């Protein structure tokens, strides 16, 4: 599974110009200063989400972007369950990084929808993380 394979999308006349998904992921992770552990947990969340999708689910042109943001927000919040600082990833910070691509309301909504999609299963222990890395070693070029 690649990030681009999360969900097939239907061809839609775009209302706005979406960046290519890989570029979008690189931009968000760089500007938000996402560490490897947070990104790995987000990938585990995406895997959980994909397994919970209906078999014939088809998303809009921005669905994969939204799912990535939802996973990243939840992973960041789950792993930083301590005092929030100016570097903590928040809905407002994602809104600012996205530069108007999604409204703040959209970001809040996609986070809640993603949480529901993974059935509120946010817990990722070290064993799960290590198994995921081991399973995807080749994908990570390790």
Short mmCIF file of C-alpha atoms in Angstrom, two decimals:
data_model
loop_
_atom_site.label_atom_id
_atom_site.label_comp_id
_atom_site.label_asym_id
_atom_site.label_seq_id
_atom_site.Cartn_x
_atom_site.Cartn_y
_atom_site.Cartn_z
CA UNK A 1 0.00 0.00 0.00
CA UNK A 2 1.26 3.44 -0.85
CA UNK A 3 -0.13 6.69 0.44
CA UNK A 4 -1.60 7.36 -2.99
CA UNK A 5 -3.48 4.03 -2.85
CA UNK A 6 -5.54 4.86 0.22
CA UNK A 7 -8.77 5.21 -1.66
CA UNK A 8 -9.69 5.44 -5.32
CA UNK A 9 -10.94 8.89 -6.25
CA UNK A 10 -13.54 9.86 -8.77
CA UNK A 11 -12.55 12.26 -11.50
CA UNK A 12 -13.94 15.65 -10.54
CA UNK A 13 -13.64 19.07 -12.05
CA UNK A 14 -11.46 20.68 -9.43
CA UNK A 15 -12.78 23.71 -7.64
CA UNK A 16 -9.28 24.50 -6.48
CA UNK A 17 -5.83 23.42 -7.43
CA UNK A 18 -4.60 20.61 -5.20
CA UNK A 19 -0.90 19.94 -4.91
CA UNK A 20 0.29 16.49 -5.89
CA UNK A 21 -0.06 14.25 -2.81
CA UNK A 22 3.63 13.39 -2.34
CA UNK A 23 4.60 17.08 -2.56
CA UNK A 24 1.78 17.93 -0.12
CA UNK A 25 3.04 15.34 2.38
CA UNK A 26 6.62 16.60 2.07
CA UNK A 27 5.54 20.22 2.55
CA UNK A 28 3.35 19.54 5.59
CA UNK A 29 5.87 17.28 7.33
CA UNK A 30 8.72 19.74 6.70
CA UNK A 31 6.88 22.91 7.76
CA UNK A 32 5.30 21.22 10.78
CA UNK A 33 8.65 19.67 11.75
CA UNK A 34 7.15 16.20 12.07
CA UNK A 35 9.49 13.60 13.54
CA UNK A 36 9.80 10.01 12.30
CA UNK A 37 7.81 8.49 15.18
CA UNK A 38 4.84 10.79 14.58
CA UNK A 39 4.92 10.00 10.89
CA UNK A 40 5.06 6.26 11.57
CA UNK A 41 2.07 6.47 13.92
CA UNK A 42 0.19 8.46 11.26
CA UNK A 43 0.95 5.70 8.74
CA UNK A 44 -0.39 3.10 11.17
CA UNK A 45 -3.55 5.19 11.54
CA UNK A 46 -3.88 5.36 7.76
CA UNK A 47 -3.57 1.58 7.57
CA UNK A 48 -6.30 1.23 10.22
CA UNK A 49 -8.49 3.69 8.34
CA UNK A 50 -8.07 1.85 5.06
CA UNK A 51 -9.04 -1.46 6.67
CA UNK A 52 -12.22 0.17 8.05
CA UNK A 53 -13.34 1.69 4.73
CA UNK A 54 -16.16 0.01 2.85
CA UNK A 55 -14.73 -2.15 0.05
CA UNK A 56 -16.19 -0.01 -2.74
CA UNK A 57 -15.54 3.37 -1.14
CA UNK A 58 -14.60 6.13 -3.56
CA UNK A 59 -13.45 9.53 -2.37
CA UNK A 60 -13.32 13.01 -3.79
CA UNK A 61 -10.24 14.53 -5.34
CA UNK A 62 -9.01 15.78 -1.95
CA UNK A 63 -9.83 12.69 0.13
CA UNK A 64 -6.27 11.39 0.36
CA UNK A 65 -5.02 14.84 1.39
CA UNK A 66 -7.71 15.02 4.08
CA UNK A 67 -6.98 11.51 5.36
CA UNK A 68 -3.29 12.30 5.62
CA UNK A 69 -4.00 15.49 7.59
CA UNK A 70 -6.40 13.66 9.91
CA UNK A 71 -3.87 10.91 10.59
CA UNK A 72 -1.04 13.37 11.14
CA UNK A 73 -3.05 15.55 13.53
CA UNK A 74 -4.18 12.58 15.59
CA UNK A 75 -0.70 11.06 15.71
CA UNK A 76 0.81 14.36 16.80
CA UNK A 77 -1.81 14.92 19.48
CA UNK A 78 -1.60 11.32 20.70
CA UNK A 79 2.18 11.41 21.02
CA UNK A 80 2.34 14.92 22.51
CA UNK A 81 -0.21 14.33 25.24
CA UNK A 82 1.61 16.83 27.43
CA UNK A 83 1.87 20.58 27.66
CA UNK A 84 1.14 22.25 24.34
CA UNK A 85 3.77 24.61 23.01
CA UNK A 86 4.03 26.81 19.95
CA UNK A 87 5.59 23.88 18.06
CA UNK A 88 2.79 21.45 18.91
CA UNK A 89 0.78 20.59 15.83
CA UNK A 90 -2.75 21.94 16.15
CA UNK A 91 -5.71 22.40 13.85
CA UNK A 92 -4.87 26.09 13.52
CA UNK A 93 -1.23 25.33 12.70
CA UNK A 94 -2.30 22.87 9.97
CA UNK A 95 -4.68 25.52 8.62
CA UNK A 96 -1.81 28.01 8.44
CA UNK A 97 0.56 25.51 6.81
CA UNK A 98 -2.06 24.52 4.22
CA UNK A 99 -2.31 28.15 3.16
CA UNK A 100 -6.08 28.23 2.74
CA UNK A 101 -6.38 24.90 0.93
CA UNK A 102 -8.74 23.79 3.72
CA UNK A 103 -10.69 26.01 6.10
CA UNK A 104 -10.21 25.69 9.85
CA UNK A 105 -13.71 24.21 10.01
CA UNK A 106 -12.73 21.65 7.33
CA UNK A 107 -9.68 20.65 9.36
CA UNK A 108 -11.70 20.21 12.56
CA UNK A 109 -14.27 18.18 10.63
CA UNK A 110 -11.72 15.95 8.90
CA UNK A 111 -9.99 15.25 12.20
CA UNK A 112 -13.24 14.11 13.81
CA UNK A 113 -14.24 12.08 10.75
CA UNK A 114 -10.84 10.37 10.72
CA UNK A 115 -11.07 9.61 14.43
CA UNK A 116 -14.45 7.99 13.84
CA UNK A 117 -13.09 6.06 10.84
CA UNK A 118 -10.34 4.47 12.96
CA UNK A 119 -13.02 3.80 15.59
CA UNK A 120 -11.19 5.94 18.16
CA UNK A 121 -8.37 3.37 18.22
CA UNK A 122 -5.46 5.75 18.78
CA UNK A 123 -3.28 3.57 20.97
CA UNK A 124 0.00 2.52 19.32
CA UNK A 125 2.50 0.77 21.56
CA UNK A 126 6.17 0.11 20.83
CA UNK A 127 5.48 -3.48 19.74
CA UNK A 128 2.91 -2.34 17.15
CA UNK A 129 5.30 0.34 15.92
CA UNK A 130 8.20 -2.11 15.63
CA UNK A 131 6.02 -4.67 13.81
CA UNK A 132 4.90 -2.00 11.35
CA UNK A 133 8.48 -0.91 10.65
CA UNK A 134 9.59 -4.54 10.25
CA UNK A 135 6.72 -5.29 7.86
CA UNK A 136 7.49 -2.20 5.74
CA UNK A 137 11.31 -2.31 5.90
CA UNK A 138 11.65 -2.48 2.13
CA UNK A 139 9.23 0.43 1.67
CA UNK A 140 11.35 2.54 4.02
CA UNK A 141 14.60 1.41 2.34
CA UNK A 142 15.93 0.07 5.65
#
